[in-house]
Coordinates of C-alpha atoms in Angstrom, one line a residue:
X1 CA 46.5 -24.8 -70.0
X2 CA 48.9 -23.7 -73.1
X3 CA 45.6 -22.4 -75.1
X4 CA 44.5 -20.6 -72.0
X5 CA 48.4 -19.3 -71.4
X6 CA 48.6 -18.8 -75.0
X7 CA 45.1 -16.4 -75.3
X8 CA 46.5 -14.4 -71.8
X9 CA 43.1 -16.3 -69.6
X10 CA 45.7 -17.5 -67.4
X11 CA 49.2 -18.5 -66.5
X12 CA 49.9 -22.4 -67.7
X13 CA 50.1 -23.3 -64.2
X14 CA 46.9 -22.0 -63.0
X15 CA 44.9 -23.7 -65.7
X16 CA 47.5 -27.1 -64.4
X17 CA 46.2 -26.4 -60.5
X18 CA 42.4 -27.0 -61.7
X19 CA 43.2 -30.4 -62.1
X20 CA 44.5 -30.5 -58.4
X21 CA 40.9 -28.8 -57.5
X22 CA 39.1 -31.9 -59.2
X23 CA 41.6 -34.2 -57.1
X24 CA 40.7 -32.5 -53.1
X25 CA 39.0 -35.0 -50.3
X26 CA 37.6 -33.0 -47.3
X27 CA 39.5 -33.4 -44.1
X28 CA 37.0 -36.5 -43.0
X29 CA 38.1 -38.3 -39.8
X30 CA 37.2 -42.3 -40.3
X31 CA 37.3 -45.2 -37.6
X32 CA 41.0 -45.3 -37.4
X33 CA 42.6 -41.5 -38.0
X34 CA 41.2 -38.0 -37.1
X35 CA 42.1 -35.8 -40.0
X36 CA 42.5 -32.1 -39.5
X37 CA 43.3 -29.0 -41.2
X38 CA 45.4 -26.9 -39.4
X39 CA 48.6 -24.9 -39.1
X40 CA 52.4 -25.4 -38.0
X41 CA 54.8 -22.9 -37.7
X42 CA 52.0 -20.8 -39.7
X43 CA 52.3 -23.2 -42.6
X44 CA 49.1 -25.2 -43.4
X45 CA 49.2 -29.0 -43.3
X46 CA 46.6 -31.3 -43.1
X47 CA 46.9 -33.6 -39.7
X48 CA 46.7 -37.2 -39.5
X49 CA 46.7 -38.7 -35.9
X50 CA 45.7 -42.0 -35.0
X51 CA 42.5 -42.9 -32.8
X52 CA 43.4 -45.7 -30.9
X53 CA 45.4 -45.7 -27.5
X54 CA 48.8 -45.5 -28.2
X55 CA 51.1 -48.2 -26.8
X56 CA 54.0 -46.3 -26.3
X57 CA 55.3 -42.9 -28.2
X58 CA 54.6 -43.2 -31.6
X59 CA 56.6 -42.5 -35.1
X60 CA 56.1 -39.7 -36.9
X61 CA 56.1 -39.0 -40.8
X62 CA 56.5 -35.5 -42.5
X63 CA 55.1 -35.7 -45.9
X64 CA 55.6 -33.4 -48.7
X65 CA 53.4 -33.3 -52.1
X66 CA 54.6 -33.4 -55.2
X67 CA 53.5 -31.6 -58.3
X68 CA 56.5 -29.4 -59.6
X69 CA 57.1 -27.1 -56.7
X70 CA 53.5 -25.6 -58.7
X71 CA 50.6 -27.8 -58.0
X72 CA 49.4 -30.3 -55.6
X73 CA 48.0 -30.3 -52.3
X74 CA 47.7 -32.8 -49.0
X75 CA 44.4 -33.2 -49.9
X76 CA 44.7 -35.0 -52.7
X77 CA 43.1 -38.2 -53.1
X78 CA 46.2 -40.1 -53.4
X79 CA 48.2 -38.2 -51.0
X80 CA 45.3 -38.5 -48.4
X81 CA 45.0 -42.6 -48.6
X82 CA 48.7 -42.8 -48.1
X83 CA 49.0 -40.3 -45.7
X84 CA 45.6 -42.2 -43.6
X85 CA 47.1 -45.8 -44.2
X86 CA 50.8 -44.9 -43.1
X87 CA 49.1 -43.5 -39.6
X88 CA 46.8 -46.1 -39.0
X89 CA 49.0 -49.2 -40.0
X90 CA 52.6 -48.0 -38.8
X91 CA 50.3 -46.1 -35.2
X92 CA 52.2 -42.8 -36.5
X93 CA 51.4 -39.1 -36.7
X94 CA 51.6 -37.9 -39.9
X95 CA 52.0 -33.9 -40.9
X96 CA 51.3 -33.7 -44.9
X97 CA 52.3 -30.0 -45.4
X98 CA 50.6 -27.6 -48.1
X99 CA 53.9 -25.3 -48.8
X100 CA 53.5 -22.3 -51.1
X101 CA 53.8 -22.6 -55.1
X102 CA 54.9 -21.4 -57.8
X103 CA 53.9 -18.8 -59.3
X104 CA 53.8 -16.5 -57.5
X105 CA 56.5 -17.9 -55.1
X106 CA 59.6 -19.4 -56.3
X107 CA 62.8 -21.2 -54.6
X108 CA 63.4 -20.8 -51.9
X109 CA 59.6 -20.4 -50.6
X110 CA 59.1 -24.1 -50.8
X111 CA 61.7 -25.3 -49.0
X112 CA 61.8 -23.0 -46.5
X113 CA 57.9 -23.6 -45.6
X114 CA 58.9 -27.8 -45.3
X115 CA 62.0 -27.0 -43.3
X116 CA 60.1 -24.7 -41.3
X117 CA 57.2 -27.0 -40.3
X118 CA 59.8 -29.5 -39.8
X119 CA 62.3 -27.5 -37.1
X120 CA 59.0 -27.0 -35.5
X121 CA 57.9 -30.1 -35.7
X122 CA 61.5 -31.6 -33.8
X123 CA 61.0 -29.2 -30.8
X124 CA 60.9 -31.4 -27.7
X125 CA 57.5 -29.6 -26.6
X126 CA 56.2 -30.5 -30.1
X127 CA 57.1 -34.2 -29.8
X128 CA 55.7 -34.3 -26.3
X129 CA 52.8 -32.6 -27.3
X130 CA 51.5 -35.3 -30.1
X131 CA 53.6 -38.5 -28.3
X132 CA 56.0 -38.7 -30.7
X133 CA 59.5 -40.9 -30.5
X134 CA 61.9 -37.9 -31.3
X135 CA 64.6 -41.0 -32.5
X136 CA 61.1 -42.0 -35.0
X137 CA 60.4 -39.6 -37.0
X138 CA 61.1 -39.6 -41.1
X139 CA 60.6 -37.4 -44.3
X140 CA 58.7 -38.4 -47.5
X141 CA 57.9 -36.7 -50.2
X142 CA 57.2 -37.7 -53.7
X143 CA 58.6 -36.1 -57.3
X144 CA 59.3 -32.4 -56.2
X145 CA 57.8 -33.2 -52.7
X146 CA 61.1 -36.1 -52.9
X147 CA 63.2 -33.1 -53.6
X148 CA 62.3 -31.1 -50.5
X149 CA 62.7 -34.5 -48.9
X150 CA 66.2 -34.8 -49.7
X151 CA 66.8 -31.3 -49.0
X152 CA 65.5 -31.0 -45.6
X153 CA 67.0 -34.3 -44.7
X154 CA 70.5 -32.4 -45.9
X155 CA 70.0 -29.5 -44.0
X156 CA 68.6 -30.4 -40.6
X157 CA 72.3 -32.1 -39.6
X158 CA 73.9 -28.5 -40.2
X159 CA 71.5 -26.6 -38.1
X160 CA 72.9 -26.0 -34.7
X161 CA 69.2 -25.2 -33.4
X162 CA 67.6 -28.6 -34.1
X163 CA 68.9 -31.6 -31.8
X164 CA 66.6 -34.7 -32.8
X165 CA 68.1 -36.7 -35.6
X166 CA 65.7 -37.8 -38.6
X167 CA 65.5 -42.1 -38.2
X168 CA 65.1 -41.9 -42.2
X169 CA 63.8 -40.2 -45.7
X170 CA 61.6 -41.9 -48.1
X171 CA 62.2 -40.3 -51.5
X172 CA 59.7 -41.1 -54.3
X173 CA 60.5 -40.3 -57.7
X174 CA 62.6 -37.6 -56.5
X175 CA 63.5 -34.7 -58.5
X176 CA 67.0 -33.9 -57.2
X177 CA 69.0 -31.7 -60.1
X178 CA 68.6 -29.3 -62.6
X179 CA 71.9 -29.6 -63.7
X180 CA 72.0 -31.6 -66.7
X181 CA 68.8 -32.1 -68.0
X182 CA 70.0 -34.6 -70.6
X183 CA 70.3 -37.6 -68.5
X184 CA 69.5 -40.9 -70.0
X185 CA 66.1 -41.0 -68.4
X186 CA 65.3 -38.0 -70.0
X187 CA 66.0 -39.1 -73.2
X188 CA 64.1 -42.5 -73.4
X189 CA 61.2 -41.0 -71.7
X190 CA 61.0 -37.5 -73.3
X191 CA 57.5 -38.2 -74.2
X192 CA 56.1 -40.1 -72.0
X193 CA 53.3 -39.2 -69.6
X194 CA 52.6 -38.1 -67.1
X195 CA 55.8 -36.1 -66.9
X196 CA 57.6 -35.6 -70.2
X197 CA 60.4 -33.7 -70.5
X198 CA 59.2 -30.3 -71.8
X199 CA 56.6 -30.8 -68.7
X200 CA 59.3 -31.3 -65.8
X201 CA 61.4 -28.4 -67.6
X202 CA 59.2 -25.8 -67.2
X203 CA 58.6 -27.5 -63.6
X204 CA 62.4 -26.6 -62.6
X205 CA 62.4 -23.6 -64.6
X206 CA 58.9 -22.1 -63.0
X207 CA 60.6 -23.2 -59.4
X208 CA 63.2 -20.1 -59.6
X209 CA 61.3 -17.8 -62.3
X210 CA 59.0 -17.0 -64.6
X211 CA 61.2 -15.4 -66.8
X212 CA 60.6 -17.7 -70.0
X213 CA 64.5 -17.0 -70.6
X214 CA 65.4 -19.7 -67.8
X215 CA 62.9 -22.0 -69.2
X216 CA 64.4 -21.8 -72.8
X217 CA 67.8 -22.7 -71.9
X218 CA 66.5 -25.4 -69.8
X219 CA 65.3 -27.2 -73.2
X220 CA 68.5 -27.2 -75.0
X221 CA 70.5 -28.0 -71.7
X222 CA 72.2 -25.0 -71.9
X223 CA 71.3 -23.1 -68.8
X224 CA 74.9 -24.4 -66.6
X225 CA 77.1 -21.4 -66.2
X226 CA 81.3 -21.6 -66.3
X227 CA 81.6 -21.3 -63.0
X228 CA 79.5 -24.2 -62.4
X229 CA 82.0 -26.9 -64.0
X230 CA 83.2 -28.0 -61.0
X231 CA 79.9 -29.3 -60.1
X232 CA 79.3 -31.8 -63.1
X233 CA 80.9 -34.8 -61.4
X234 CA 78.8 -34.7 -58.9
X235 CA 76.0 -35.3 -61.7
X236 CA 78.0 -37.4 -64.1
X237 CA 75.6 -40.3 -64.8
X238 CA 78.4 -41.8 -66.5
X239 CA 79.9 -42.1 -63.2
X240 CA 76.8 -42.9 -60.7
X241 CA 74.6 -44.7 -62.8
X242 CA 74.0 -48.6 -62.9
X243 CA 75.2 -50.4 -66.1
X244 CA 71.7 -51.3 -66.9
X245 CA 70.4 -47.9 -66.8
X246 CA 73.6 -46.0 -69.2
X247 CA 72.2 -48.7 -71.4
X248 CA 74.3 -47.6 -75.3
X249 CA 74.3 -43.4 -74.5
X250 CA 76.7 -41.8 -74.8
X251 CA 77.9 -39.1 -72.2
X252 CA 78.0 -35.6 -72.9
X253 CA 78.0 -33.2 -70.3
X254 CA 75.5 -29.8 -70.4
X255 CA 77.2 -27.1 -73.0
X256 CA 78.0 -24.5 -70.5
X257 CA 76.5 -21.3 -70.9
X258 CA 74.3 -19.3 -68.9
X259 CA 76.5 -17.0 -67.0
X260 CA 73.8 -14.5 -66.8
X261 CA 71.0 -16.6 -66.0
X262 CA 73.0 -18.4 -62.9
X263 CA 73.7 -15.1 -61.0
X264 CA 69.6 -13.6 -61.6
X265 CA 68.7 -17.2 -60.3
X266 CA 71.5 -18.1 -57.6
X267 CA 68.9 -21.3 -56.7
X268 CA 70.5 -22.9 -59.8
X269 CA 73.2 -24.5 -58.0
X270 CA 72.0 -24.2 -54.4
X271 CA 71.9 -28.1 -53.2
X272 CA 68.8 -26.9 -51.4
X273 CA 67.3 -27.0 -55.1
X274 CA 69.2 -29.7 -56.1
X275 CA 70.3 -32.3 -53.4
X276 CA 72.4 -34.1 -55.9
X277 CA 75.1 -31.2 -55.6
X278 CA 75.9 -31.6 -51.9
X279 CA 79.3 -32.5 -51.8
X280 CA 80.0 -36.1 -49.8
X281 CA 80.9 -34.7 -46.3
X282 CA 77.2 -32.8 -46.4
X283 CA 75.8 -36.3 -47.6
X284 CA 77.7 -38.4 -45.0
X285 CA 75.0 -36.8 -42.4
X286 CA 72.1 -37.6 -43.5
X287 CA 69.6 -40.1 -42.6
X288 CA 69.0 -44.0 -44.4
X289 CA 67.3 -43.3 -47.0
X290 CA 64.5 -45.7 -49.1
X291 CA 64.6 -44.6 -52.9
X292 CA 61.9 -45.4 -55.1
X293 CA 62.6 -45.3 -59.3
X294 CA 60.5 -45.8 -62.2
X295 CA 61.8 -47.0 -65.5
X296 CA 59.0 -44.8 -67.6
X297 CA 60.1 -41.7 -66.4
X298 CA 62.6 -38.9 -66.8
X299 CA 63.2 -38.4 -63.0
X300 CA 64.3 -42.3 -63.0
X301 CA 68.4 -41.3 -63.4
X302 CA 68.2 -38.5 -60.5
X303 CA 66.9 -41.4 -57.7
X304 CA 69.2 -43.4 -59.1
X305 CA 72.3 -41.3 -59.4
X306 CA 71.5 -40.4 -55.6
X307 CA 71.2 -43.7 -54.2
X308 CA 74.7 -44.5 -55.9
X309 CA 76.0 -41.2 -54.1
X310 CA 74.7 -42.1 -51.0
X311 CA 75.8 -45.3 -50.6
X312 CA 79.7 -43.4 -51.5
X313 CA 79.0 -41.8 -48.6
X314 CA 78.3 -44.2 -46.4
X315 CA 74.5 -44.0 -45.8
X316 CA 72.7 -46.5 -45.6
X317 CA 70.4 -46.6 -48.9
X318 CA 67.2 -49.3 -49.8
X319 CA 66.7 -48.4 -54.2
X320 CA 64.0 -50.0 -55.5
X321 CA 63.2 -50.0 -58.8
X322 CA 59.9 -50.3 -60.6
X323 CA 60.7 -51.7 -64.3
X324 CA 57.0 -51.4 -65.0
X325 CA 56.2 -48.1 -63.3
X326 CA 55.9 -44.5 -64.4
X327 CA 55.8 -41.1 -62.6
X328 CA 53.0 -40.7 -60.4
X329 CA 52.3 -44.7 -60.3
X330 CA 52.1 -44.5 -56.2
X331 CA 49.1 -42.1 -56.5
X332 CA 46.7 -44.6 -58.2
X333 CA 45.3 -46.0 -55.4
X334 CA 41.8 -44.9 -56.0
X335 CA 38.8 -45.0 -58.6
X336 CA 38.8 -43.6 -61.2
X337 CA 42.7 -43.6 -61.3
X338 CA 43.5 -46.9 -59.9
X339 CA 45.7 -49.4 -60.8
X340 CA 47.6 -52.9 -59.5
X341 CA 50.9 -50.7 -59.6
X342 CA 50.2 -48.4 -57.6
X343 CA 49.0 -50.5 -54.8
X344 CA 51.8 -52.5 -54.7
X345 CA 54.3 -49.4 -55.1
X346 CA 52.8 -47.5 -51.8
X347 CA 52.3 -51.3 -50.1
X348 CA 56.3 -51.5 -50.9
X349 CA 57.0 -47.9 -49.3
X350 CA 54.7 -48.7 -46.0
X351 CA 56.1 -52.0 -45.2
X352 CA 60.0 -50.3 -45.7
X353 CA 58.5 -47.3 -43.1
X354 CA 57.1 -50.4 -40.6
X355 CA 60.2 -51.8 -41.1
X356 CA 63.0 -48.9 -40.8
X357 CA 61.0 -46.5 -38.6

C-alpha cells in the first residue's frame, strides 16, 4: 500500500481495502440464522435473524466493524461468525452495518450512517416488525467500530426523538480519542502488529482528512490546539489509568499547537470522534457498558481510561483485560487466521451479552 501510494497507483487505503476483499463471506443462510444483505435507513447492513420460533421477543445487537473508520466490512469472516453465533446462541437479531469510509468520506459520515441505522432501528414499528424487546437491544463494535459504539451509545440519551433506552454497549478494543496520542499504550506497543502506532495515526488522521498536514502533527502529538486545554483532564492517563498499566512513564501532556488544524477539522474535539471527551453529566446517561483491553496494543489505555471514567460516572462498567491479547485477537476465529485467543475472547463477549442482555 505505501509503494502503491508512493508511485501515485493508489491511495494507501485503497491498496489496505484489498485485504478486506480477500476477507468477504457471501450472505449464506445456515441451519440456525438467515443471513441477508439489505438496507436500513438507506444504509447497507448485512441481516442476521434467527430461524427457529421465537419464545418471546427477542434481543437485539447492532454491530459496527472496525478497520479505522477506512476498511472493513460485515462480511468479513470474523465479523460474520460472531455476528451468526451471537444470533443463534443469545435467539437475537443482529444488524452488522457497512457505514461509509474513508476516503472519500470522513467524520462525521461514519457516525452518522451507525446512528442513523440505529434511530431507525429503535422505532417501535421497527421493533415490532423483527420481534425485538425494545428494553434488549445493545451496541458493539470493535476498534473504530468500538468508537461509533461509544458514541452512538452517548448520543442516543440526548435525542429527544428516540424513546427506547439501549440495555448495554459492548466496546472492543475501542478507539475513543485522538487527543493525546502518547499514551502509555502507545508507547510500549509502537510497533507492534497489527496496529502500530504510525498505522492507527494515519487511521485518526484519514477519519477527518486527507490533508497529510493533520496526519503529521498527529506523529509528534502535536496536533491539540490552545483552546483545547481544558479538555486534557478528561484524557489524563495519569489520572484514569490503573497502577499497573502507568507502569514507570512519566506523564506529559500533548505540546499544544495546532490552532489551525483544529478549526479546518472541528471533529478533533467533537466527543462524537472521541467519546473520551464527553464531560461526566453526558456519560452519566449512557448504557452499562462491557470493555474489552488488550495488553499488546496501543488502543489498550483508551478502553481503559474509559472504563475508569465510566465507572466516575456512575455507570455500570464489566473491563476485562486480555494480558496475552493484541488488536484484532477476537477476529481469529477462523482458518487460516485462527487462534485459542480469539475464541476465548469472542466466547468471553457472548456469554457477558447472554448474561447482561
Amino acid at each position: 500500500s505505501e509503494a502503491a501510494e508512493l508511485l501515485g497507483l493508489m491511495h494507501y487505503m485503497e491498496g489496505m481495502r484489498l485485504l478486506t476483499a480477500l476477507e468477504l463471506a457471501a450472505p449464506t443462510s445456515d441451519e440456525n440464522v438467515t443471513v441477508t444483505d439489505t438496507e436500513l435507513s438507506g444504509v447497507p447492513v448485512r441481516l442476521y435473524l434467527p430461524r427457529r420460533a421465537p419464545a418471546g421477543l427477542r434481543r437485539a445487537v447492532l454491530f459496527f466493524h472496525g478497520g479505522g473508520w477506512c476498511l472493513g466490512d460485515a462480511g468479513m469472516h470474523g465479523y460474520d461468525i460472531a455476528s451468526r453465533r451471537i444470533s443463534n446462541e443469545l435467539d437475537a437479531v443482529v444488524v452488522s452495518v457497512n457505514y461509509r469510509l474513508a476516503p472519500p468520506h470522513h467524520f462525521p459520515a461514519q457516525f452518522e450512517d451507525v446512528y442513523s441505522v440505529t434511530k431507525f432501528f429503535l422505532r417501535s414499528k421497527v421493533l415490532s416488525q423483527y420481534g425485538v424487546d425494545p428494553a434488549r437491544v445493545c451496541v458493539a463494535g470493535d476498534s473504530a467500530g468500538g468508537n461509533l459504539a461509544a458514541a452512538v451509545a452517548q448520543q442516543l440519551p440526548e435525542d429527544p426523538e428516540v424513546k427506547a433506552k439501549l440495555k448495554a454497549q459492548v466496546l472492543i478494543y475501542p478507539a475513543l480519542q485522538a487527543l493525546d496520542l502518547d499514551l502509555p499504550s502507545y508507547r510500549d506497543n509502537a510497533a507492534k502488529p497489527l496496529l502500530p502506532r504510525p498505522l492507527m495515526v494515519r487511521f485518526w488522521s484519514e477519519y477527518f482528512t486527507s490533508d497529510p498536514a493533520l496526519r503529521e502533527a498527529m506523529a509528534t502529538n502535536s496536533h491539540v490546539p490552545p483552546e483545547a486545554g481544558h479538555l486534557l483532564p478528561l484524557v489524563n492517563w495519569s489520572r484514569w489509568l490503573p497502577a499497573a498499566m502507568r507502569g514507570a512513564h512519566a506523564y506529559a501532556g500533548p505540546a499544544l499547537g495546532g490552532a489551525g488544524l483544529a478549526r479546518r477539522y472541528p471533529g478533533l474535539l467533537d466527543p462524537r470522534s472521541s467519546p473520551l471527551l464527553a464531560g461526566q453529566a453526558r456519560l452519566r446517561r449512557v448504557a452499562p457498558a462491557f470493555v474489552l483491553t488488550c495488553e499488546h496494543d496501543v488502543l489498550r489505555d483508551d478502553g481503559a481510561m474509559y472504563a475508569g471514567r465510566l465507572r466516575a460516572a456512575g455507570v455500570p462498567v464489566t473491563h476485562h483485560h486480555a494480558e496475552d491479547a493484541f488488536h484484532g485477537a477476537v477476529t481469529f476465529v477462523s482458518w487460516p487466521l485462527e487462534l485459542a485467543v480469539g475464541h476465548r475472547l469472542l466466547n468471553t463477549c457472548v456469554d457477558w451479552l447472554k448474561d447482561n442482555l
